[in-house]
């Protein structure tokens, strides 16, 4: 794998750059490309397009990298990045825990055999159904995210039971690639603020509830963070909070959950968070801050989502039309914002690639758009594809494993794409394409 170190908006990389593709991606003759030994053209023929491909080994290897980097910590995979039963099994087999934020994610995981004690339930607004499912199935931890949840949870547990809980803190740190995915700052919907004292107040109330066993603070700064520094600042603030809880209540909290948000490169040359540096520097910071506060080092938890599945996924689309206006060339494909809302939501940039046809045409600037009835349905603006790109061509979009299908919608009743796993030169269907029958089955009134 080649790794380029260019600033984010440097000159476009060579069209043949595979640095953000799964490690198993390999060029084949005639412009072909395979992942885990399976030709992407074959997947498109067998399963149709659009289709999502997941490289099983890439996901497993990324889990192992986390466990090697954080041998003394708990690593929880953030299910909201993408979840299906096969992913549940891979995460379980690789020894990670799971972070879920709804009864749906929780029940899918548990019914696929995931041990509930290794699951943490999140959510800024947990429904009664979410809390009931968590208590009924016996999740390891519930992360309290609002003052009103404390009494609700205690009442749901009843007089005799107990539940381990954490408390979500907004440490007052701005990090993350876009305002919509920054969650560490004050004045947004997640967590309880340190600055205005609501975190300290909630902790006092939790400690007063005999049913709730508070194990420690949780914070999640945001998503697509590529620098280690905000995590270190957050560790210092969390240790400061643990010290204050000891001083005020005489309780030493044994755990600290630092959330996820670890950034990946979507295009060649973009920065990714350095996992080894994050682990080393977080460990050092935690040990140093705890020594200074004369605290034992709490057990650390991290919660990567995107960094586990994002780079293992590839989206495949068929070009349906090419339209040249005075200003642009629009390349319209058979998917779009219903399977990948990220460009429209946060302006994310991708690097699509022509697959399965050798073109000798020079690169041309195009805008890849979807098929949905909205002008903002753009998948990749101002990217280079061979200038002779035409209807019938196959395009592959790398780094499509996270926050695509988990955010997919039913817009225009196009039907959500299938998910195909590839491993050892073999492709197998994990999730089938959504059909009109699926849509009709839910449409029960007239
Ligand atoms: C979304 C989320 C994560 C994972 O974020 P990534 O950016 O996918 O790593 C982890 N923890 C919590 C609480 C989250 O909300």
mmCIF file of C-alpha atoms in Angstrom, residues 52-444:
data_model
loop_
_atom_site.group_PDB
_atom_site.id
_atom_site.type_symbol
_atom_site.label_atom_id
_atom_site.label_comp_id
_atom_site.label_asym_id
_atom_site.label_seq_id
_atom_site.Cartn_x
_atom_site.Cartn_y
_atom_site.Cartn_z
ATOM 1 C CA UNK A 52 -21.849 -2.335 -0.967
ATOM 2 C CA UNK A 53 -18.817 -4.581 -0.525
ATOM 3 C CA UNK A 54 -17.241 -5.256 2.874
ATOM 4 C CA UNK A 55 -13.752 -6.751 3.170
ATOM 5 C CA UNK A 56 -14.070 -9.061 6.185
ATOM 6 C CA UNK A 57 -10.307 -9.379 6.770
ATOM 7 C CA UNK A 58 -9.860 -5.622 6.665
ATOM 8 C CA UNK A 59 -12.441 -5.219 9.449
ATOM 9 C CA UNK A 60 -10.930 -8.025 11.517
ATOM 10 C CA UNK A 61 -7.411 -6.638 11.042
ATOM 11 C CA UNK A 62 -8.573 -3.174 12.131
ATOM 12 C CA UNK A 63 -10.111 -4.700 15.288
ATOM 13 C CA UNK A 64 -6.809 -6.459 16.003
ATOM 14 C CA UNK A 65 -4.863 -3.239 15.514
ATOM 15 C CA UNK A 66 -7.039 -1.587 18.159
ATOM 16 C CA UNK A 67 -6.532 -4.433 20.587
ATOM 17 C CA UNK A 68 -2.767 -4.341 20.032
ATOM 18 C CA UNK A 69 -2.634 -0.540 20.434
ATOM 19 C CA UNK A 70 -4.828 -0.610 23.574
ATOM 20 C CA UNK A 71 -3.956 -3.914 25.273
ATOM 21 C CA UNK A 72 -5.131 -2.718 28.718
ATOM 22 C CA UNK A 73 -8.283 -0.959 27.531
ATOM 23 C CA UNK A 74 -11.739 -2.067 26.470
ATOM 24 C CA UNK A 75 -12.389 -1.407 22.796
ATOM 25 C CA UNK A 76 -16.066 -1.031 21.906
ATOM 26 C CA UNK A 77 -17.145 -0.922 18.286
ATOM 27 C CA UNK A 78 -19.686 1.881 17.702
ATOM 28 C CA UNK A 79 -22.520 0.000 16.019
ATOM 29 C CA UNK A 80 -24.084 3.066 14.461
ATOM 30 C CA UNK A 81 -21.268 3.182 11.876
ATOM 31 C CA UNK A 82 -22.706 -0.023 10.367
ATOM 32 C CA UNK A 83 -24.315 -3.094 11.874
ATOM 33 C CA UNK A 84 -25.562 -6.392 10.518
ATOM 34 C CA UNK A 85 -25.423 -9.853 12.057
ATOM 35 C CA UNK A 86 -22.159 -10.800 10.358
ATOM 36 C CA UNK A 87 -20.470 -7.663 11.681
ATOM 37 C CA UNK A 88 -21.802 -8.506 15.155
ATOM 38 C CA UNK A 89 -20.132 -11.902 14.880
ATOM 39 C CA UNK A 90 -16.798 -10.519 13.613
ATOM 40 C CA UNK A 91 -16.684 -7.937 16.418
ATOM 41 C CA UNK A 92 -17.453 -10.645 18.976
ATOM 42 C CA UNK A 93 -14.831 -13.038 17.596
ATOM 43 C CA UNK A 94 -12.209 -10.280 17.612
ATOM 44 C CA UNK A 95 -12.874 -9.650 21.313
ATOM 45 C CA UNK A 96 -14.283 -6.124 21.093
ATOM 46 C CA UNK A 97 -17.311 -4.844 22.958
ATOM 47 C CA UNK A 98 -20.199 -2.990 21.388
ATOM 48 C CA UNK A 99 -21.589 0.503 21.777
ATOM 49 C CA UNK A 100 -25.237 0.812 20.733
ATOM 50 C CA UNK A 101 -27.681 3.712 20.805
ATOM 51 C CA UNK A 102 -31.110 2.115 20.383
ATOM 52 C CA UNK A 103 -33.135 -0.953 21.265
ATOM 53 C CA UNK A 104 -32.867 -1.878 17.574
ATOM 54 C CA UNK A 105 -29.072 -2.029 17.504
ATOM 55 C CA UNK A 106 -29.079 -3.713 20.909
ATOM 56 C CA UNK A 107 -31.564 -6.444 20.007
ATOM 57 C CA UNK A 108 -29.961 -7.152 16.638
ATOM 58 C CA UNK A 109 -26.634 -7.686 18.419
ATOM 59 C CA UNK A 110 -27.990 -9.818 21.258
ATOM 60 C CA UNK A 111 -30.169 -11.966 18.997
ATOM 61 C CA UNK A 112 -27.068 -12.554 16.842
ATOM 62 C CA UNK A 113 -25.363 -13.942 19.942
ATOM 63 C CA UNK A 114 -23.388 -10.967 21.256
ATOM 64 C CA UNK A 115 -22.852 -11.106 25.055
ATOM 65 C CA UNK A 116 -24.982 -8.289 26.540
ATOM 66 C CA UNK A 117 -22.528 -7.617 29.375
ATOM 67 C CA UNK A 118 -20.048 -6.359 26.751
ATOM 68 C CA UNK A 119 -22.568 -3.821 25.423
ATOM 69 C CA UNK A 120 -22.906 -0.165 26.432
ATOM 70 C CA UNK A 121 -26.123 1.732 25.688
ATOM 71 C CA UNK A 122 -25.841 5.377 24.647
ATOM 72 C CA UNK A 123 -28.365 7.962 23.541
ATOM 73 C CA UNK A 124 -29.213 11.563 24.357
ATOM 74 C CA UNK A 125 -32.930 10.692 24.420
ATOM 75 C CA UNK A 126 -33.468 7.062 25.313
ATOM 76 C CA UNK A 127 -37.036 5.912 24.885
ATOM 77 C CA UNK A 128 -38.791 3.771 27.500
ATOM 78 C CA UNK A 129 -38.419 0.923 24.990
ATOM 79 C CA UNK A 130 -34.618 1.485 24.808
ATOM 80 C CA UNK A 131 -34.266 1.386 28.587
ATOM 81 C CA UNK A 132 -36.579 -1.630 28.959
ATOM 82 C CA UNK A 133 -34.591 -3.565 26.356
ATOM 83 C CA UNK A 134 -31.308 -2.637 28.045
ATOM 84 C CA UNK A 135 -32.505 -3.815 31.469
ATOM 85 C CA UNK A 136 -34.275 -6.904 30.163
ATOM 86 C CA UNK A 137 -31.266 -8.055 28.153
ATOM 87 C CA UNK A 138 -28.768 -7.063 30.842
ATOM 88 C CA UNK A 139 -26.392 -4.623 29.139
ATOM 89 C CA UNK A 140 -23.063 -3.969 30.822
ATOM 90 C CA UNK A 141 -23.445 -0.220 31.070
ATOM 91 C CA UNK A 142 -25.977 2.522 30.391
ATOM 92 C CA UNK A 143 -24.512 5.963 29.705
ATOM 93 C CA UNK A 144 -26.706 8.580 31.378
ATOM 94 C CA UNK A 145 -27.047 11.613 29.157
ATOM 95 C CA UNK A 146 -29.566 13.848 30.939
ATOM 96 C CA UNK A 147 -30.743 14.659 34.443
ATOM 97 C CA UNK A 148 -34.262 13.309 33.859
ATOM 98 C CA UNK A 149 -32.881 9.919 32.851
ATOM 99 C CA UNK A 150 -31.514 9.294 36.362
ATOM 100 C CA UNK A 151 -34.855 8.893 38.107
ATOM 101 C CA UNK A 152 -36.439 7.195 35.079
ATOM 102 C CA UNK A 153 -33.707 4.566 34.962
ATOM 103 C CA UNK A 154 -33.742 4.014 38.727
ATOM 104 C CA UNK A 155 -37.538 3.560 38.648
ATOM 105 C CA UNK A 156 -37.332 1.135 35.725
ATOM 106 C CA UNK A 157 -34.765 -0.969 37.603
ATOM 107 C CA UNK A 158 -37.040 -1.255 40.623
ATOM 108 C CA UNK A 159 -36.107 -1.371 44.312
ATOM 109 C CA UNK A 160 -33.957 -4.488 44.290
ATOM 110 C CA UNK A 161 -31.937 -4.405 41.072
ATOM 111 C CA UNK A 162 -28.764 -2.558 40.190
ATOM 112 C CA UNK A 163 -27.307 -1.291 36.909
ATOM 113 C CA UNK A 164 -23.821 -0.077 36.118
ATOM 114 C CA UNK A 165 -23.919 3.381 34.574
ATOM 115 C CA UNK A 166 -21.559 5.986 33.230
ATOM 116 C CA UNK A 167 -22.313 9.663 32.779
ATOM 117 C CA UNK A 168 -21.755 11.481 29.522
ATOM 118 C CA UNK A 169 -19.771 14.664 29.958
ATOM 119 C CA UNK A 170 -19.279 17.487 27.474
ATOM 120 C CA UNK A 171 -15.759 18.542 28.289
ATOM 121 C CA UNK A 172 -15.934 21.867 26.426
ATOM 122 C CA UNK A 173 -13.512 20.909 23.644
ATOM 123 C CA UNK A 174 -14.121 21.602 19.943
ATOM 124 C CA UNK A 175 -12.832 18.859 17.642
ATOM 125 C CA UNK A 176 -14.094 17.109 14.520
ATOM 126 C CA UNK A 177 -14.347 17.781 10.840
ATOM 127 C CA UNK A 178 -17.731 19.517 10.720
ATOM 128 C CA UNK A 179 -20.053 21.336 13.106
ATOM 129 C CA UNK A 180 -22.736 18.661 12.729
ATOM 130 C CA UNK A 181 -20.393 15.997 14.087
ATOM 131 C CA UNK A 182 -18.824 17.978 16.955
ATOM 132 C CA UNK A 183 -20.103 16.697 20.256
ATOM 133 C CA UNK A 184 -17.462 17.804 22.763
ATOM 134 C CA UNK A 185 -18.493 21.447 22.969
ATOM 135 C CA UNK A 186 -20.980 22.984 25.389
ATOM 136 C CA UNK A 187 -24.328 24.139 24.032
ATOM 137 C CA UNK A 188 -25.328 21.093 21.984
ATOM 138 C CA UNK A 189 -27.692 18.242 22.663
ATOM 139 C CA UNK A 190 -25.252 15.618 23.950
ATOM 140 C CA UNK A 191 -24.035 15.129 27.474
ATOM 141 C CA UNK A 192 -23.877 17.185 30.634
ATOM 142 C CA UNK A 193 -21.671 20.227 30.816
ATOM 143 C CA UNK A 194 -18.691 20.576 33.137
ATOM 144 C CA UNK A 195 -18.690 24.330 32.622
ATOM 145 C CA UNK A 196 -22.173 25.047 33.991
ATOM 146 C CA UNK A 197 -21.989 22.390 36.715
ATOM 147 C CA UNK A 198 -24.765 20.171 35.357
ATOM 148 C CA UNK A 199 -22.320 17.259 35.125
ATOM 149 C CA UNK A 200 -21.318 17.578 38.787
ATOM 150 C CA UNK A 201 -24.964 17.924 39.797
ATOM 151 C CA UNK A 202 -25.974 14.797 37.857
ATOM 152 C CA UNK A 203 -23.111 12.821 39.400
ATOM 153 C CA UNK A 204 -24.302 13.735 42.908
ATOM 154 C CA UNK A 205 -27.798 12.547 42.055
ATOM 155 C CA UNK A 206 -26.565 9.280 40.521
ATOM 156 C CA UNK A 207 -24.444 8.543 43.585
ATOM 157 C CA UNK A 208 -27.545 9.043 45.740
ATOM 158 C CA UNK A 209 -29.483 6.331 43.835
ATOM 159 C CA UNK A 210 -28.766 2.918 45.356
ATOM 160 C CA UNK A 211 -29.814 1.131 42.112
ATOM 161 C CA UNK A 212 -27.201 2.932 40.029
ATOM 162 C CA UNK A 213 -23.553 1.960 40.247
ATOM 163 C CA UNK A 214 -21.554 4.793 38.682
ATOM 164 C CA UNK A 215 -18.343 3.413 37.113
ATOM 165 C CA UNK A 216 -17.013 6.626 35.598
ATOM 166 C CA UNK A 217 -17.334 9.474 33.133
ATOM 167 C CA UNK A 218 -17.757 9.118 29.388
ATOM 168 C CA UNK A 219 -16.965 11.686 26.719
ATOM 169 C CA UNK A 220 -17.062 11.610 22.940
ATOM 170 C CA UNK A 221 -15.560 14.651 21.273
ATOM 171 C CA UNK A 222 -17.002 14.244 17.789
ATOM 172 C CA UNK A 223 -16.181 12.430 14.591
ATOM 173 C CA UNK A 224 -13.449 12.381 11.970
ATOM 174 C CA UNK A 225 -10.843 13.850 14.345
ATOM 175 C CA UNK A 226 -7.311 13.551 12.953
ATOM 176 C CA UNK A 227 -5.257 15.080 15.772
ATOM 177 C CA UNK A 228 -4.330 13.449 19.093
ATOM 178 C CA UNK A 229 -4.304 16.757 20.989
ATOM 179 C CA UNK A 230 -8.027 17.190 21.736
ATOM 180 C CA UNK A 231 -8.081 13.702 23.258
ATOM 181 C CA UNK A 232 -5.227 14.619 25.610
ATOM 182 C CA UNK A 233 -6.989 17.801 26.707
ATOM 183 C CA UNK A 234 -10.146 15.767 27.293
ATOM 184 C CA UNK A 235 -8.243 13.160 29.357
ATOM 185 C CA UNK A 236 -6.936 15.964 31.626
ATOM 186 C CA UNK A 237 -10.438 17.331 32.157
ATOM 187 C CA UNK A 238 -11.907 13.899 32.831
ATOM 188 C CA UNK A 239 -9.194 13.111 35.393
ATOM 189 C CA UNK A 240 -9.876 16.521 36.970
ATOM 190 C CA UNK A 241 -13.524 15.523 37.266
ATOM 191 C CA UNK A 242 -12.676 12.130 38.784
ATOM 192 C CA UNK A 243 -10.490 13.926 41.355
ATOM 193 C CA UNK A 244 -13.301 16.334 42.208
ATOM 194 C CA UNK A 245 -15.761 13.464 42.654
ATOM 195 C CA UNK A 246 -13.301 11.862 45.071
ATOM 196 C CA UNK A 247 -12.851 15.134 46.984
ATOM 197 C CA UNK A 248 -16.573 15.909 47.131
ATOM 198 C CA UNK A 249 -18.102 12.460 47.595
ATOM 199 C CA UNK A 250 -15.213 10.250 48.734
ATOM 200 C CA UNK A 251 -15.806 7.950 45.730
ATOM 201 C CA UNK A 252 -12.966 6.877 43.379
ATOM 202 C CA UNK A 253 -14.478 6.121 39.963
ATOM 203 C CA UNK A 254 -12.730 3.082 38.415
ATOM 204 C CA UNK A 255 -13.442 3.634 34.700
ATOM 205 C CA UNK A 256 -13.001 6.275 31.991
ATOM 206 C CA UNK A 257 -14.587 6.036 28.530
ATOM 207 C CA UNK A 258 -13.023 8.390 25.980
ATOM 208 C CA UNK A 259 -15.422 7.660 23.088
ATOM 209 C CA UNK A 260 -14.430 7.434 19.443
ATOM 210 C CA UNK A 261 -14.188 9.853 16.547
ATOM 211 C CA UNK A 262 -10.911 8.554 15.126
ATOM 212 C CA UNK A 263 -10.523 10.046 11.651
ATOM 213 C CA UNK A 264 -9.761 8.162 8.433
ATOM 214 C CA UNK A 265 -8.608 9.324 4.982
ATOM 215 C CA UNK A 266 -11.380 9.413 2.370
ATOM 216 C CA UNK A 267 -9.110 10.522 -0.471
ATOM 217 C CA UNK A 268 -5.455 9.768 -1.178
ATOM 218 C CA UNK A 269 -3.213 12.157 0.700
ATOM 219 C CA UNK A 270 -5.719 13.052 3.414
ATOM 220 C CA UNK A 271 -4.670 12.743 7.024
ATOM 221 C CA UNK A 272 -5.910 9.941 9.289
ATOM 222 C CA UNK A 273 -5.628 9.746 13.051
ATOM 223 C CA UNK A 274 -2.436 7.886 14.020
ATOM 224 C CA UNK A 275 -3.723 5.032 16.195
ATOM 225 C CA UNK A 276 -0.337 4.145 17.732
ATOM 226 C CA UNK A 277 0.312 7.778 18.682
ATOM 227 C CA UNK A 278 -3.205 8.135 20.098
ATOM 228 C CA UNK A 279 -2.798 5.039 22.272
ATOM 229 C CA UNK A 280 0.701 5.926 23.522
ATOM 230 C CA UNK A 281 -0.004 9.550 24.249
ATOM 231 C CA UNK A 282 -3.391 8.931 25.825
ATOM 232 C CA UNK A 283 -1.872 6.283 28.107
ATOM 233 C CA UNK A 284 0.981 8.624 29.105
ATOM 234 C CA UNK A 285 -1.368 11.550 29.681
ATOM 235 C CA UNK A 286 -3.723 9.420 31.746
ATOM 236 C CA UNK A 287 -0.896 8.032 33.907
ATOM 237 C CA UNK A 288 0.626 11.503 34.394
ATOM 238 C CA UNK A 289 -2.647 13.253 35.220
ATOM 239 C CA UNK A 290 -3.649 10.489 37.642
ATOM 240 C CA UNK A 291 -0.251 10.572 39.381
ATOM 241 C CA UNK A 292 -0.510 14.351 39.770
ATOM 242 C CA UNK A 293 -4.003 13.983 41.270
ATOM 243 C CA UNK A 294 -2.920 10.980 43.372
ATOM 244 C CA UNK A 295 -5.571 8.792 41.741
ATOM 245 C CA UNK A 296 -5.307 5.175 40.634
ATOM 246 C CA UNK A 297 -5.376 4.925 36.821
ATOM 247 C CA UNK A 298 -8.962 4.117 35.752
ATOM 248 C CA UNK A 299 -9.656 1.389 33.216
ATOM 249 C CA UNK A 300 -9.830 3.044 29.827
ATOM 250 C CA UNK A 301 -12.440 2.427 27.115
ATOM 251 C CA UNK A 302 -12.326 3.638 23.510
ATOM 252 C CA UNK A 303 -15.190 3.426 21.002
ATOM 253 C CA UNK A 304 -14.094 3.514 17.355
ATOM 254 C CA UNK A 305 -16.771 3.177 14.677
ATOM 255 C CA UNK A 306 -15.671 4.664 11.382
ATOM 256 C CA UNK A 307 -12.024 3.610 11.778
ATOM 257 C CA UNK A 308 -13.076 -0.057 12.071
ATOM 258 C CA UNK A 309 -15.488 -0.370 9.136
ATOM 259 C CA UNK A 310 -15.147 2.764 6.972
ATOM 260 C CA UNK A 311 -12.033 1.839 4.974
ATOM 261 C CA UNK A 312 -13.220 -1.780 4.630
ATOM 262 C CA UNK A 313 -16.232 -0.806 2.513
ATOM 263 C CA UNK A 314 -16.592 -0.056 -1.196
ATOM 264 C CA UNK A 315 -19.728 1.285 -2.908
ATOM 265 C CA UNK A 316 -20.331 0.137 -6.485
ATOM 266 C CA UNK A 317 -22.469 2.164 -8.867
ATOM 267 C CA UNK A 318 -23.379 1.896 -12.536
ATOM 268 C CA UNK A 319 -23.260 5.089 -14.611
ATOM 269 C CA UNK A 320 -26.713 5.762 -16.072
ATOM 270 C CA UNK A 321 -26.140 9.048 -17.886
ATOM 271 C CA UNK A 322 -23.423 11.580 -18.676
ATOM 272 C CA UNK A 323 -24.568 15.154 -19.215
ATOM 273 C CA UNK A 324 -22.306 17.969 -20.353
ATOM 274 C CA UNK A 325 -23.366 21.534 -19.553
ATOM 275 C CA UNK A 326 -21.361 24.666 -20.332
ATOM 276 C CA UNK A 327 -19.742 24.489 -16.932
ATOM 277 C CA UNK A 328 -19.673 20.872 -15.865
ATOM 278 C CA UNK A 329 -19.825 17.250 -16.780
ATOM 279 C CA UNK A 330 -22.395 15.410 -14.653
ATOM 280 C CA UNK A 331 -21.929 11.682 -14.285
ATOM 281 C CA UNK A 332 -25.199 10.274 -12.913
ATOM 282 C CA UNK A 333 -25.177 6.894 -11.189
ATOM 283 C CA UNK A 334 -27.851 4.455 -9.992
ATOM 284 C CA UNK A 335 -27.529 5.304 -6.266
ATOM 285 C CA UNK A 336 -26.951 8.527 -4.385
ATOM 286 C CA UNK A 337 -28.141 10.321 -1.292
ATOM 287 C CA UNK A 338 -30.439 7.467 -0.249
ATOM 288 C CA UNK A 339 -27.440 5.169 0.252
ATOM 289 C CA UNK A 340 -24.847 7.851 1.071
ATOM 290 C CA UNK A 341 -26.210 11.082 2.578
ATOM 291 C CA UNK A 342 -22.797 12.244 3.836
ATOM 292 C CA UNK A 343 -21.778 14.582 1.017
ATOM 293 C CA UNK A 344 -25.145 16.372 1.233
ATOM 294 C CA UNK A 345 -25.072 16.442 5.065
ATOM 295 C CA UNK A 346 -21.493 17.449 5.751
ATOM 296 C CA UNK A 347 -19.823 18.123 2.441
ATOM 297 C CA UNK A 348 -17.633 15.019 2.603
ATOM 298 C CA UNK A 349 -15.386 14.445 -0.429
ATOM 299 C CA UNK A 350 -14.780 11.067 -2.066
ATOM 300 C CA UNK A 351 -12.479 9.700 -4.749
ATOM 301 C CA UNK A 352 -14.494 7.457 -7.125
ATOM 302 C CA UNK A 353 -12.688 5.271 -9.629
ATOM 303 C CA UNK A 354 -13.616 3.747 -12.984
ATOM 304 C CA UNK A 355 -13.592 -0.032 -12.723
ATOM 305 C CA UNK A 356 -13.467 -2.812 -15.259
ATOM 306 C CA UNK A 357 -12.562 -0.863 -18.374
ATOM 307 C CA UNK A 358 -9.132 0.314 -19.443
ATOM 308 C CA UNK A 359 -9.410 3.882 -20.731
ATOM 309 C CA UNK A 360 -6.664 5.703 -22.546
ATOM 310 C CA UNK A 361 -8.557 9.002 -22.333
ATOM 311 C CA UNK A 362 -6.938 11.765 -20.256
ATOM 312 C CA UNK A 363 -8.532 12.593 -16.913
ATOM 313 C CA UNK A 364 -11.465 15.019 -17.031
ATOM 314 C CA UNK A 365 -13.110 17.005 -14.228
ATOM 315 C CA UNK A 366 -16.596 15.655 -13.483
ATOM 316 C CA UNK A 367 -19.260 15.784 -10.795
ATOM 317 C CA UNK A 368 -20.686 12.421 -9.829
ATOM 318 C CA UNK A 369 -24.348 12.790 -8.914
ATOM 319 C CA UNK A 370 -27.026 10.405 -7.737
ATOM 320 C CA UNK A 371 -30.404 9.555 -9.222
ATOM 321 C CA UNK A 372 -32.576 11.240 -6.607
ATOM 322 C CA UNK A 373 -34.970 14.113 -7.152
ATOM 323 C CA UNK A 374 -32.888 16.736 -5.443
ATOM 324 C CA UNK A 375 -30.173 18.979 -6.911
ATOM 325 C CA UNK A 376 -28.066 18.486 -3.776
ATOM 326 C CA UNK A 377 -27.801 14.767 -4.530
ATOM 327 C CA UNK A 378 -24.078 14.962 -5.302
ATOM 328 C CA UNK A 379 -21.777 12.044 -4.467
ATOM 329 C CA UNK A 380 -18.453 13.553 -5.521
ATOM 330 C CA UNK A 381 -18.006 17.089 -6.846
ATOM 331 C CA UNK A 382 -15.039 18.039 -9.032
ATOM 332 C CA UNK A 383 -13.265 14.719 -9.278
ATOM 333 C CA UNK A 384 -11.135 13.317 -12.063
ATOM 334 C CA UNK A 385 -12.379 10.360 -14.096
ATOM 335 C CA UNK A 386 -11.295 9.316 -17.585
ATOM 336 C CA UNK A 387 -12.793 11.900 -19.967
ATOM 337 C CA UNK A 388 -14.585 9.194 -21.948
ATOM 338 C CA UNK A 389 -16.645 8.030 -18.952
ATOM 339 C CA UNK A 390 -20.018 6.886 -20.281
ATOM 340 C CA UNK A 391 -23.297 5.190 -19.448
ATOM 341 C CA UNK A 392 -22.762 1.554 -18.519
ATOM 342 C CA UNK A 393 -19.417 2.169 -16.797
ATOM 343 C CA UNK A 394 -18.894 0.852 -13.298
ATOM 344 C CA UNK A 395 -17.640 3.210 -10.562
ATOM 345 C CA UNK A 396 -16.198 2.190 -7.212
ATOM 346 C CA UNK A 397 -16.161 4.545 -4.222
ATOM 347 C CA UNK A 398 -13.716 3.521 -1.470
ATOM 348 C CA UNK A 399 -14.098 4.200 2.286
ATOM 349 C CA UNK A 400 -17.822 3.470 2.057
ATOM 350 C CA UNK A 401 -18.145 1.137 5.051
ATOM 351 C CA UNK A 402 -19.257 3.615 7.730
ATOM 352 C CA UNK A 403 -22.270 5.949 7.933
ATOM 353 C CA UNK A 404 -23.537 5.088 4.454
ATOM 354 C CA UNK A 405 -26.038 2.241 4.783
ATOM 355 C CA UNK A 406 -26.573 2.915 8.481
ATOM 356 C CA UNK A 407 -27.893 6.332 7.426
ATOM 357 C CA UNK A 408 -29.652 5.092 4.287
ATOM 358 C CA UNK A 409 -33.186 6.250 3.586
ATOM 359 C CA UNK A 410 -36.132 5.116 1.536
ATOM 360 C CA UNK A 411 -36.118 8.280 -0.577
ATOM 361 C CA UNK A 412 -37.764 7.838 -3.988
ATOM 362 C CA UNK A 413 -38.409 4.162 -3.130
ATOM 363 C CA UNK A 414 -35.189 3.224 -4.879
ATOM 364 C CA UNK A 415 -34.586 0.440 -2.340
ATOM 365 C CA UNK A 416 -31.537 0.141 -0.142
ATOM 366 C CA UNK A 417 -28.561 -1.673 -1.695
ATOM 367 C CA UNK A 418 -27.328 -5.118 -0.676
ATOM 368 C CA UNK A 419 -24.204 -5.751 1.415
ATOM 369 C CA UNK A 420 -21.765 -8.328 0.105
ATOM 370 C CA UNK A 421 -18.864 -9.653 2.184
ATOM 371 C CA UNK A 422 -15.642 -10.660 0.450
ATOM 372 C CA UNK A 423 -12.994 -12.927 1.979
ATOM 373 C CA UNK A 424 -10.548 -15.475 0.539
ATOM 374 C CA UNK A 425 -11.600 -14.906 -3.073
ATOM 375 C CA UNK A 426 -15.215 -15.610 -2.158
ATOM 376 C CA UNK A 427 -18.235 -13.263 -2.093
ATOM 377 C CA UNK A 428 -21.318 -13.868 0.036
ATOM 378 C CA UNK A 429 -24.489 -11.871 0.499
ATOM 379 C CA UNK A 430 -24.963 -10.458 4.022
ATOM 380 C CA UNK A 431 -27.937 -8.167 3.497
ATOM 381 C CA UNK A 432 -30.117 -8.476 0.401
ATOM 382 C CA UNK A 433 -31.359 -5.565 -1.679
ATOM 383 C CA UNK A 434 -34.542 -3.910 -0.434
ATOM 384 C CA UNK A 435 -37.353 -4.783 -2.799
ATOM 385 C CA UNK A 436 -40.704 -3.277 -3.616
ATOM 386 C CA UNK A 437 -42.226 -6.210 -1.714
ATOM 387 C CA UNK A 438 -40.407 -5.013 1.404
ATOM 388 C CA UNK A 439 -41.891 -1.569 0.942
ATOM 389 C CA UNK A 440 -45.363 -2.974 0.269
ATOM 390 C CA UNK A 441 -45.186 -5.232 3.320
ATOM 391 C CA UNK A 442 -44.988 -2.204 5.602
ATOM 392 C CA UNK A 443 -47.636 -0.260 3.727
ATOM 393 C CA UNK A 444 -50.621 -1.779 5.497
#
